[in-house]
Amino acid sequence: MLDLKKQGKFPDNESFQWCHESMSAVASHSDRARSATIAIEVDSLVKIYKNATDPALNNFSLSVEGGSFFGLLGPNGAGKTTALSIITGLLAPDSGSVTILGLRLDRHLRQIQTKIGLVPQDLALYENLTATENLVFFGRLYGLAGRELQTEIDRCLEFTQLQEQRNRRVSTFSGGMKRRLNLSAGMLYQPDILFLDEPTVGIDAQSRQLIHERLTDLNRQGTTLIYTTHYMEEAQELCSHVGIIDDGRIIQQGRTMDLTRQQGFNNLNDLFFSITGKKLRDV
Amino acid sequence: MFKFFNHIIASTWKETLLLRRDKAGLLVLFFMPAALVIIITLVQENIMELSGEKKSAILFLDQDHGQIATRLRQSLHDSKRVTLVELDGATVRRDEAIARVRRGDYQVGVIIPEGTSTRLEARIETLFAADAPSGKASDGDLILVYFDPGVLPGFRSGILAALQLATFNIEMELKVKALQENVAVLLAGQQMMMGGGGKKPDLGLTHLQENLLTISEEQAGSKREESAPSAVQHNIPAWALFGLFFTCIPLAGSLLVERNSGIWIRLMTMPISSVSLLIGKIIGYVGVCFSQILLIVLIGHFLFPTLGLPAFTINGHLVPLVVISLCCSLAACGYGVLLGSVCTSLEQASMFGSISIVITAALGGVLVPPYAMPGVMQRISGFSPLNWGLSAYQDVLLRGSSIAQISGDLCRLLAFFLVLLLISWWLNRRSQ
Ligand SMILES: Nc1ncnc2c1ncn2[C@@H]1O[C@H](COP(=O)(O)OP(=O)(O)O)[C@@H](O)[C@H]1O
Ligand SMILES: [Mg+2]
């Protein structure tokens, strides 16, 4: 049983390493040094949706250091979700390339998928299953089983403080609890990089605070976080790095501290409005 | 490979849990076909004539070439409800004709054996002859009638009644004619014997009531065929199929829930193949289909006799029936996957799904058997997946066909399933 579990998990690691090595062998020495610290490298993504006139992404380039807490900030309709969808392999770009942990996304999707987690903007939970059952389902898809699955579920539920409600159906949860469970499901299997698409929209202050704390913990433990939001205070508080996106392209990116100070602003909020303007964005 | 199966199992487990909790959905899936099959069967059992308008095909094999054939043909023609298909009695053999009826090409086969007319004429002649032996005449000739095992009892009795009436008329006419010719001779003879006593003369009139021509209803099915063709044998598979196709709606719903929430997005970022997820889902819903069929079969077997209906029997054809059920369930699931890909909301899927199923069911012969439909509709009926399923069930239940004999219908059902999956896959890809 234990052997089978390992079989489920290890081939991916091995093939991942194999690919990594073979690629590094071709790459130059300096490239190898860079790929050790750069978790995500996105180069000139262009995406025009069917039946759309304006591109959702227009030469979108981004570079995220390993271990950073990266905030992708932008008004509604700026292209945040589209960018995450392409970077996580859900959507094919019209042009441009994505490299994650040194692996080209278009060539090594399966290996990359074992290293990343996504907490989607819309809740990704079965309403008629309990919290535990939801996690069991997603955990089993990651190849977890038996004791290992159980410990992983316990860890995730404890992390988001849902142990008490573990056997309640999701349909009976409050918005905040659902958001927390949504986060738990994304943490299963302990991904190296976790993408979060507006994970705190429309929830109570306590749940929001808890999620903030947990994400900070997760980042300290070494997980690279990519976090989209349009709450500037949140980004200011949490993110080590930010990128500001509008009209499908990154307009500013860098360390949160440096960026505001360089541009002569007190906080991210002022910087954001100076860049994106105050025009209403209703999409 | 191990992982792939693990994912299928996880997906099936999840789908079964969700299905078990969808009480309203399950109620509809199981209650609706159960109620329909009971009510419709009770109603149909009491209809003598299944359809007044439509013409059924009668195979007419005349080996006699005498007046009986001419008269029967005439009266069947007059009844307007049937089309006669004449076979040349000189070239076509009897078992060949029977085989055609058994296959369901024709609903009825009427065979008039050689010499029937001449024998009948001769016997009537002697019955009323002056020197006729008194007492009952020996058994008369048989006109053989074969029925397609799939026809409903109402139609069967209608045809038998029409034939009986026709032969009765022929016989009567011949007898009356014979009597007329002989009446003078008979009367004279009787009076002589009685010596003018007060007793009424015996003209042999009791012979008028005797049947010299008998309509004999033969079994066209194979020897081991014991099942009595009835509304029950037609309705159980028909309504089980009808209910089974309705599972496409919750299946589409479950796909839509995943697609319209973030679930599909999360699943697609996981290192798994969407094929294993889909297989797991389909296994769950095939399970539902089989439970539905089981329920309807149990109703037919145990409940029907208590309602005064014949019991439904499967006559030991378990394996072919399970194979048909599997193919039908897959076809229904394929349709569900397509609905889930085409529609954007559960409401849309329910509306579109139920209307299309009712139409396909009506075309497929669930409400009215295809042979009772007008010609154009019969041809359209051949395009309905419910027709493929139903005709496969009936071939096995009523005609004792083997899996090889119904392979055409089975292949059509499987092809339907695969083609719809491919279309859905293509639609999903295109929507990117
Ligand atoms: N499936 C889609 N089809 C067509 N246009 C889309 C689709 N999804 C998003 N868009 C458009 O692409 C742009 C970027 O959307 P999105 O990435 O969702 O922005 P954000 O997440 O920053 O709010 C918007 O103008 C939006 O209307
Ligand atoms: Mg978004």
mmCIF file of N, CA and C in Angstrom, chain B residues 97-188:
data_model
loop_
_atom_site.group_PDB
_atom_site.id
_atom_site.type_symbol
_atom_site.label_atom_id
_atom_site.label_comp_id
_atom_site.label_asym_id
_atom_site.label_seq_id
_atom_site.Cartn_x
_atom_site.Cartn_y
_atom_site.Cartn_z
ATOM 1 N N ALA B 97 -42.336 -18.074 -44.777
ATOM 2 C CA ALA B 97 -43.288 -17.017 -44.432
ATOM 3 C C ALA B 97 -43.311 -16.800 -42.920
ATOM 4 N N ILE B 98 -43.305 -17.909 -42.205
ATOM 5 C CA ILE B 98 -43.337 -17.802 -40.737
ATOM 6 C C ILE B 98 -42.100 -17.057 -40.235
ATOM 7 N N ALA B 99 -40.962 -17.358 -40.834
ATOM 8 C CA ALA B 99 -39.718 -16.716 -40.409
ATOM 9 C C ALA B 99 -39.807 -15.204 -40.575
ATOM 10 N N ARG B 100 -40.432 -14.773 -41.676
ATOM 11 C CA ARG B 100 -40.537 -13.327 -41.913
ATOM 12 C C ARG B 100 -41.384 -12.649 -40.840
ATOM 13 N N VAL B 101 -42.418 -13.340 -40.420
ATOM 14 C CA VAL B 101 -43.262 -12.768 -39.365
ATOM 15 C C VAL B 101 -42.483 -12.755 -38.051
ATOM 16 N N ARG B 102 -41.752 -13.819 -37.814
ATOM 17 C CA ARG B 102 -40.987 -13.910 -36.576
ATOM 18 C C ARG B 102 -39.961 -12.793 -36.463
ATOM 19 N N ARG B 103 -39.365 -12.444 -37.601
ATOM 20 C CA ARG B 103 -38.367 -11.374 -37.591
ATOM 21 C C ARG B 103 -38.993 -10.020 -37.331
ATOM 22 N N GLY B 104 -40.302 -9.937 -37.436
ATOM 23 C CA GLY B 104 -40.960 -8.660 -37.210
ATOM 24 C C GLY B 104 -41.137 -7.865 -38.489
ATOM 25 N N ASP B 105 -40.842 -8.479 -39.673
ATOM 26 C CA ASP B 105 -41.050 -7.765 -40.929
ATOM 27 C C ASP B 105 -42.536 -7.503 -41.151
ATOM 28 N N TYR B 106 -43.343 -8.454 -40.719
ATOM 29 C CA TYR B 106 -44.799 -8.311 -40.828
ATOM 30 C C TYR B 106 -45.394 -8.618 -39.466
ATOM 31 N N GLN B 107 -46.537 -8.011 -39.195
ATOM 32 C CA GLN B 107 -47.134 -8.230 -37.883
ATOM 33 C C GLN B 107 -47.961 -9.519 -37.826
ATOM 34 N N VAL B 108 -48.524 -9.875 -39.003
ATOM 35 C CA VAL B 108 -49.375 -11.055 -39.035
ATOM 36 C C VAL B 108 -49.051 -11.874 -40.282
ATOM 37 N N GLY B 109 -49.139 -13.169 -40.153
ATOM 38 C CA GLY B 109 -49.031 -14.031 -41.315
ATOM 39 C C GLY B 109 -50.273 -14.921 -41.375
ATOM 40 N N VAL B 110 -50.946 -14.949 -42.545
ATOM 41 C CA VAL B 110 -52.126 -15.807 -42.693
ATOM 42 C C VAL B 110 -51.797 -16.864 -43.737
ATOM 43 N N ILE B 111 -51.957 -18.117 -43.378
ATOM 44 C CA ILE B 111 -51.621 -19.185 -44.318
ATOM 45 C C ILE B 111 -52.852 -20.059 -44.559
ATOM 46 N N ILE B 112 -53.189 -20.200 -45.823
ATOM 47 C CA ILE B 112 -54.316 -21.063 -46.159
ATOM 48 C C ILE B 112 -53.756 -22.321 -46.812
ATOM 49 N N PRO B 113 -53.787 -23.417 -46.113
ATOM 50 C CA PRO B 113 -53.159 -24.643 -46.615
ATOM 51 C C PRO B 113 -53.851 -25.158 -47.880
ATOM 52 N N GLU B 114 -53.091 -25.914 -48.639
ATOM 53 C CA GLU B 114 -53.555 -26.452 -49.913
ATOM 54 C C GLU B 114 -54.821 -27.290 -49.721
ATOM 55 N N GLY B 115 -55.770 -27.097 -50.613
ATOM 56 C CA GLY B 115 -56.954 -27.957 -50.615
ATOM 57 C C GLY B 115 -58.035 -27.583 -49.633
ATOM 58 N N THR B 116 -57.822 -26.493 -48.901
ATOM 59 C CA THR B 116 -58.806 -26.132 -47.886
ATOM 60 C C THR B 116 -60.183 -25.894 -48.507
ATOM 61 N N SER B 117 -60.224 -25.146 -49.609
ATOM 62 C CA SER B 117 -61.506 -24.806 -50.223
ATOM 63 C C SER B 117 -62.249 -26.044 -50.706
ATOM 64 N N THR B 118 -61.520 -26.883 -51.423
ATOM 65 C CA THR B 118 -62.199 -28.064 -51.989
ATOM 66 C C THR B 118 -62.720 -28.972 -50.890
ATOM 67 N N ARG B 119 -61.903 -29.147 -49.839
ATOM 68 C CA ARG B 119 -62.352 -30.006 -48.734
ATOM 69 C C ARG B 119 -63.595 -29.435 -48.081
ATOM 70 N N LEU B 120 -63.593 -28.097 -47.893
ATOM 71 C CA LEU B 120 -64.732 -27.468 -47.235
ATOM 72 C C LEU B 120 -65.998 -27.640 -48.072
ATOM 73 N N GLU B 121 -65.854 -27.383 -49.386
ATOM 74 C CA GLU B 121 -67.024 -27.519 -50.256
ATOM 75 C C GLU B 121 -67.563 -28.942 -50.214
ATOM 76 N N ALA B 122 -66.639 -29.877 -50.292
ATOM 77 C CA ALA B 122 -67.063 -31.279 -50.314
ATOM 78 C C ALA B 122 -67.797 -31.642 -49.028
ATOM 79 N N ARG B 123 -67.290 -31.169 -47.917
ATOM 80 C CA ARG B 123 -67.891 -31.556 -46.646
ATOM 81 C C ARG B 123 -69.260 -30.926 -46.455
ATOM 82 N N ILE B 124 -69.388 -29.685 -46.899
ATOM 83 C CA ILE B 124 -70.690 -29.047 -46.774
ATOM 84 C C ILE B 124 -71.704 -29.772 -47.641
ATOM 85 N N GLU B 125 -71.202 -30.167 -48.813
ATOM 86 C CA GLU B 125 -72.036 -30.940 -49.724
ATOM 87 C C GLU B 125 -72.618 -32.158 -49.014
ATOM 88 N N THR B 126 -71.757 -32.902 -48.362
ATOM 89 C CA THR B 126 -72.211 -34.146 -47.729
ATOM 90 C C THR B 126 -73.057 -33.884 -46.491
ATOM 91 N N LEU B 127 -72.773 -32.774 -45.785
ATOM 92 C CA LEU B 127 -73.512 -32.484 -44.547
ATOM 93 C C LEU B 127 -75.000 -32.403 -44.783
ATOM 94 N N PHE B 128 -75.328 -31.745 -45.878
ATOM 95 C CA PHE B 128 -76.744 -31.523 -46.120
ATOM 96 C C PHE B 128 -77.323 -32.470 -47.159
ATOM 97 N N ALA B 129 -76.493 -33.433 -47.563
ATOM 98 C CA ALA B 129 -77.015 -34.418 -48.518
ATOM 99 C C ALA B 129 -78.080 -35.263 -47.808
ATOM 100 N N ALA B 130 -78.951 -35.833 -48.599
ATOM 101 C CA ALA B 130 -80.069 -36.582 -48.034
ATOM 102 C C ALA B 130 -79.588 -37.740 -47.187
ATOM 103 N N ASP B 131 -78.475 -38.349 -47.620
ATOM 104 C CA ASP B 131 -77.993 -39.506 -46.880
ATOM 105 C C ASP B 131 -76.902 -39.150 -45.875
ATOM 106 N N ALA B 132 -76.933 -37.854 -45.411
ATOM 107 C CA ALA B 132 -75.893 -37.401 -44.489
ATOM 108 C C ALA B 132 -75.978 -38.151 -43.181
ATOM 109 N N PRO B 133 -74.802 -38.466 -42.632
ATOM 110 C CA PRO B 133 -74.797 -39.111 -41.324
ATOM 111 C C PRO B 133 -75.216 -38.085 -40.277
ATOM 112 N N SER B 134 -76.082 -38.473 -39.374
ATOM 113 C CA SER B 134 -76.481 -37.511 -38.340
ATOM 114 C C SER B 134 -75.372 -37.417 -37.289
ATOM 115 N N GLY B 135 -75.518 -36.451 -36.403
ATOM 116 C CA GLY B 135 -74.511 -36.251 -35.359
ATOM 117 C C GLY B 135 -73.473 -35.245 -35.803
ATOM 118 N N LYS B 136 -72.473 -35.060 -34.964
ATOM 119 C CA LYS B 136 -71.482 -33.999 -35.177
ATOM 120 C C LYS B 136 -70.508 -34.377 -36.297
ATOM 121 N N ALA B 137 -70.197 -33.392 -37.096
ATOM 122 C CA ALA B 137 -69.214 -33.636 -38.148
ATOM 123 C C ALA B 137 -67.821 -33.709 -37.537
ATOM 124 N N SER B 138 -66.905 -34.325 -38.283
ATOM 125 C CA SER B 138 -65.528 -34.402 -37.777
ATOM 126 C C SER B 138 -64.880 -33.017 -37.845
ATOM 127 N N ASP B 139 -63.722 -32.864 -37.176
ATOM 128 C CA ASP B 139 -63.057 -31.553 -37.106
ATOM 129 C C ASP B 139 -62.777 -30.980 -38.480
ATOM 130 N N GLY B 140 -62.911 -29.640 -38.565
ATOM 131 C CA GLY B 140 -62.760 -28.995 -39.852
ATOM 132 C C GLY B 140 -61.324 -28.625 -40.159
ATOM 133 N N ASP B 141 -61.152 -27.832 -41.224
ATOM 134 C CA ASP B 141 -59.828 -27.396 -41.650
ATOM 135 C C ASP B 141 -59.342 -26.211 -40.832
ATOM 136 N N LEU B 142 -58.010 -25.995 -40.870
ATOM 137 C CA LEU B 142 -57.417 -24.895 -40.125
ATOM 138 C C LEU B 142 -56.887 -23.824 -41.072
ATOM 139 N N ILE B 143 -57.130 -22.590 -40.710
ATOM 140 C CA ILE B 143 -56.432 -21.483 -41.365
ATOM 141 C C ILE B 143 -55.419 -20.995 -40.345
ATOM 142 N N LEU B 144 -54.171 -20.983 -40.739
ATOM 143 C CA LEU B 144 -53.120 -20.710 -39.757
ATOM 144 C C LEU B 144 -52.812 -19.223 -39.694
ATOM 145 N N VAL B 145 -52.755 -18.694 -38.497
ATOM 146 C CA VAL B 145 -52.418 -17.282 -38.313
ATOM 147 C C VAL B 145 -51.211 -17.190 -37.391
ATOM 148 N N TYR B 146 -50.214 -16.507 -37.872
ATOM 149 C CA TYR B 146 -48.995 -16.299 -37.065
ATOM 150 C C TYR B 146 -48.880 -14.835 -36.715
ATOM 151 N N PHE B 147 -48.495 -14.563 -35.451
ATOM 152 C CA PHE B 147 -48.319 -13.166 -35.051
ATOM 153 C C PHE B 147 -46.865 -12.880 -34.728
ATOM 154 N N ASP B 148 -46.435 -11.691 -35.121
ATOM 155 C CA ASP B 148 -45.150 -11.175 -34.646
ATOM 156 C C ASP B 148 -45.243 -11.136 -33.122
ATOM 157 N N PRO B 149 -44.254 -11.689 -32.434
ATOM 158 C CA PRO B 149 -44.345 -11.718 -30.976
ATOM 159 C C PRO B 149 -44.416 -10.321 -30.371
ATOM 160 N N GLY B 150 -44.083 -9.305 -31.136
ATOM 161 C CA GLY B 150 -44.056 -7.959 -30.576
ATOM 162 C C GLY B 150 -45.380 -7.223 -30.622
ATOM 163 N N VAL B 151 -46.421 -7.801 -31.257
ATOM 164 C CA VAL B 151 -47.657 -7.009 -31.363
ATOM 165 C C VAL B 151 -48.430 -7.044 -30.053
ATOM 166 N N LEU B 152 -49.121 -5.973 -29.797
ATOM 167 C CA LEU B 152 -49.879 -5.875 -28.554
ATOM 168 C C LEU B 152 -51.150 -6.717 -28.657
ATOM 169 N N PRO B 153 -51.664 -7.173 -27.520
ATOM 170 C CA PRO B 153 -52.811 -8.083 -27.507
ATOM 171 C C PRO B 153 -54.057 -7.479 -28.137
ATOM 172 N N GLY B 154 -54.200 -6.178 -28.040
ATOM 173 C CA GLY B 154 -55.380 -5.539 -28.618
ATOM 174 C C GLY B 154 -55.420 -5.748 -30.119
ATOM 175 N N PHE B 155 -54.287 -5.523 -30.745
ATOM 176 C CA PHE B 155 -54.178 -5.690 -32.182
ATOM 177 C C PHE B 155 -54.414 -7.149 -32.561
ATOM 178 N N ARG B 156 -53.821 -8.024 -31.770
ATOM 179 C CA ARG B 156 -53.935 -9.459 -31.994
ATOM 180 C C ARG B 156 -55.406 -9.903 -31.999
ATOM 181 N N SER B 157 -56.145 -9.483 -31.001
ATOM 182 C CA SER B 157 -57.531 -9.945 -30.938
ATOM 183 C C SER B 157 -58.374 -9.300 -32.029
ATOM 184 N N GLY B 158 -58.007 -8.064 -32.397
ATOM 185 C CA GLY B 158 -58.729 -7.400 -33.485
ATOM 186 C C GLY B 158 -58.598 -8.187 -34.780
ATOM 187 N N ILE B 159 -57.380 -8.569 -35.098
ATOM 188 C CA ILE B 159 -57.135 -9.320 -36.339
ATOM 189 C C ILE B 159 -57.858 -10.674 -36.290
ATOM 190 N N LEU B 160 -57.738 -11.353 -35.156
ATOM 191 C CA LEU B 160 -58.380 -12.665 -35.040
ATOM 192 C C LEU B 160 -59.885 -12.557 -35.229
ATOM 193 N N ALA B 161 -60.452 -11.522 -34.637
ATOM 194 C CA ALA B 161 -61.898 -11.347 -34.752
ATOM 195 C C ALA B 161 -62.297 -11.117 -36.205
ATOM 196 N N ALA B 162 -61.502 -10.290 -36.901
ATOM 197 C CA ALA B 162 -61.817 -10.002 -38.302
ATOM 198 C C ALA B 162 -61.759 -11.281 -39.146
ATOM 199 N N LEU B 163 -60.739 -12.094 -38.900
ATOM 200 C CA LEU B 163 -60.595 -13.329 -39.668
ATOM 201 C C LEU B 163 -61.726 -14.303 -39.354
ATOM 202 N N GLN B 164 -62.048 -14.384 -38.059
ATOM 203 C CA GLN B 164 -63.109 -15.300 -37.662
ATOM 204 C C GLN B 164 -64.435 -14.921 -38.323
ATOM 205 N N LEU B 165 -64.694 -13.624 -38.335
ATOM 206 C CA LEU B 165 -65.931 -13.148 -38.943
ATOM 207 C C LEU B 165 -65.963 -13.506 -40.430
ATOM 208 N N ALA B 166 -64.824 -13.290 -41.084
ATOM 209 C CA ALA B 166 -64.760 -13.572 -42.518
ATOM 210 C C ALA B 166 -64.990 -15.057 -42.803
ATOM 211 N N THR B 167 -64.327 -15.936 -42.051
ATOM 212 C CA THR B 167 -64.497 -17.374 -42.317
ATOM 213 C C THR B 167 -65.914 -17.815 -41.976
ATOM 214 N N PHE B 168 -66.447 -17.238 -40.934
ATOM 215 C CA PHE B 168 -67.817 -17.582 -40.559
ATOM 216 C C PHE B 168 -68.786 -17.248 -41.688
ATOM 217 N N ASN B 169 -68.589 -16.072 -42.274
ATOM 218 C CA ASN B 169 -69.449 -15.658 -43.379
ATOM 219 C C ASN B 169 -69.339 -16.603 -44.569
ATOM 220 N N ILE B 170 -68.116 -16.937 -44.909
ATOM 221 C CA ILE B 170 -67.908 -17.832 -46.048
ATOM 222 C C ILE B 170 -68.632 -19.156 -45.817
ATOM 223 N N GLU B 171 -68.382 -19.681 -44.604
ATOM 224 C CA GLU B 171 -68.932 -20.981 -44.280
ATOM 225 C C GLU B 171 -70.460 -20.952 -44.319
ATOM 226 N N MET B 172 -71.001 -19.904 -43.704
ATOM 227 C CA MET B 172 -72.441 -19.759 -43.652
ATOM 228 C C MET B 172 -73.041 -19.719 -45.041
ATOM 229 N N GLU B 173 -72.434 -18.942 -45.871
ATOM 230 C CA GLU B 173 -72.957 -18.776 -47.204
ATOM 231 C C GLU B 173 -72.993 -20.102 -47.958
ATOM 232 N N LEU B 174 -71.870 -20.837 -47.832
ATOM 233 C CA LEU B 174 -71.791 -22.133 -48.501
ATOM 234 C C LEU B 174 -72.849 -23.086 -47.956
ATOM 235 N N LYS B 175 -73.015 -23.041 -46.613
ATOM 236 C CA LYS B 175 -73.973 -23.962 -45.996
ATOM 237 C C LYS B 175 -75.395 -23.638 -46.431
ATOM 238 N N VAL B 176 -75.694 -22.346 -46.408
ATOM 239 C CA VAL B 176 -77.053 -21.952 -46.780
ATOM 240 C C VAL B 176 -77.345 -22.348 -48.216
ATOM 241 N N LYS B 177 -76.322 -22.150 -49.068
ATOM 242 C CA LYS B 177 -76.500 -22.511 -50.461
ATOM 243 C C LYS B 177 -76.780 -24.020 -50.602
ATOM 244 N N ALA B 178 -75.973 -24.806 -49.876
ATOM 245 C CA ALA B 178 -76.139 -26.259 -49.932
ATOM 246 C C ALA B 178 -77.515 -26.665 -49.418
ATOM 247 N N LEU B 179 -77.916 -25.971 -48.357
ATOM 248 C CA LEU B 179 -79.206 -26.283 -47.772
ATOM 249 C C LEU B 179 -80.344 -25.999 -48.750
ATOM 250 N N GLN B 180 -80.235 -24.832 -49.387
ATOM 251 C CA GLN B 180 -81.255 -24.443 -50.359
ATOM 252 C C GLN B 180 -81.410 -25.496 -51.446
ATOM 253 N N GLU B 181 -80.250 -25.910 -51.950
ATOM 254 C CA GLU B 181 -80.282 -26.873 -53.048
ATOM 255 C C GLU B 181 -80.916 -28.188 -52.624
ATOM 256 N N ASN B 182 -80.689 -28.539 -51.387
ATOM 257 C CA ASN B 182 -81.118 -29.858 -50.968
ATOM 258 C C ASN B 182 -82.430 -29.871 -50.203
ATOM 259 N N VAL B 183 -82.930 -28.681 -49.939
ATOM 260 C CA VAL B 183 -84.041 -28.643 -49.000
ATOM 261 C C VAL B 183 -85.254 -29.455 -49.464
ATOM 262 N N ALA B 184 -85.539 -29.389 -50.749
ATOM 263 C CA ALA B 184 -86.704 -30.120 -51.263
ATOM 264 C C ALA B 184 -86.532 -31.621 -51.087
ATOM 265 N N VAL B 185 -85.356 -32.078 -51.503
ATOM 266 C CA VAL B 185 -85.061 -33.512 -51.413
ATOM 267 C C VAL B 185 -85.131 -33.955 -49.956
ATOM 268 N N LEU B 186 -84.528 -33.126 -49.111
ATOM 269 C CA LEU B 186 -84.460 -33.476 -47.699
ATOM 270 C C LEU B 186 -85.850 -33.592 -47.082
ATOM 271 N N LEU B 187 -86.653 -32.572 -47.390
ATOM 272 C CA LEU B 187 -87.993 -32.555 -46.813
ATOM 273 C C LEU B 187 -88.784 -33.798 -47.232
ATOM 274 N N ALA B 188 -88.725 -34.109 -48.532
ATOM 275 C CA ALA B 188 -89.443 -35.279 -49.048
ATOM 276 C C ALA B 188 -89.006 -36.536 -48.328
#
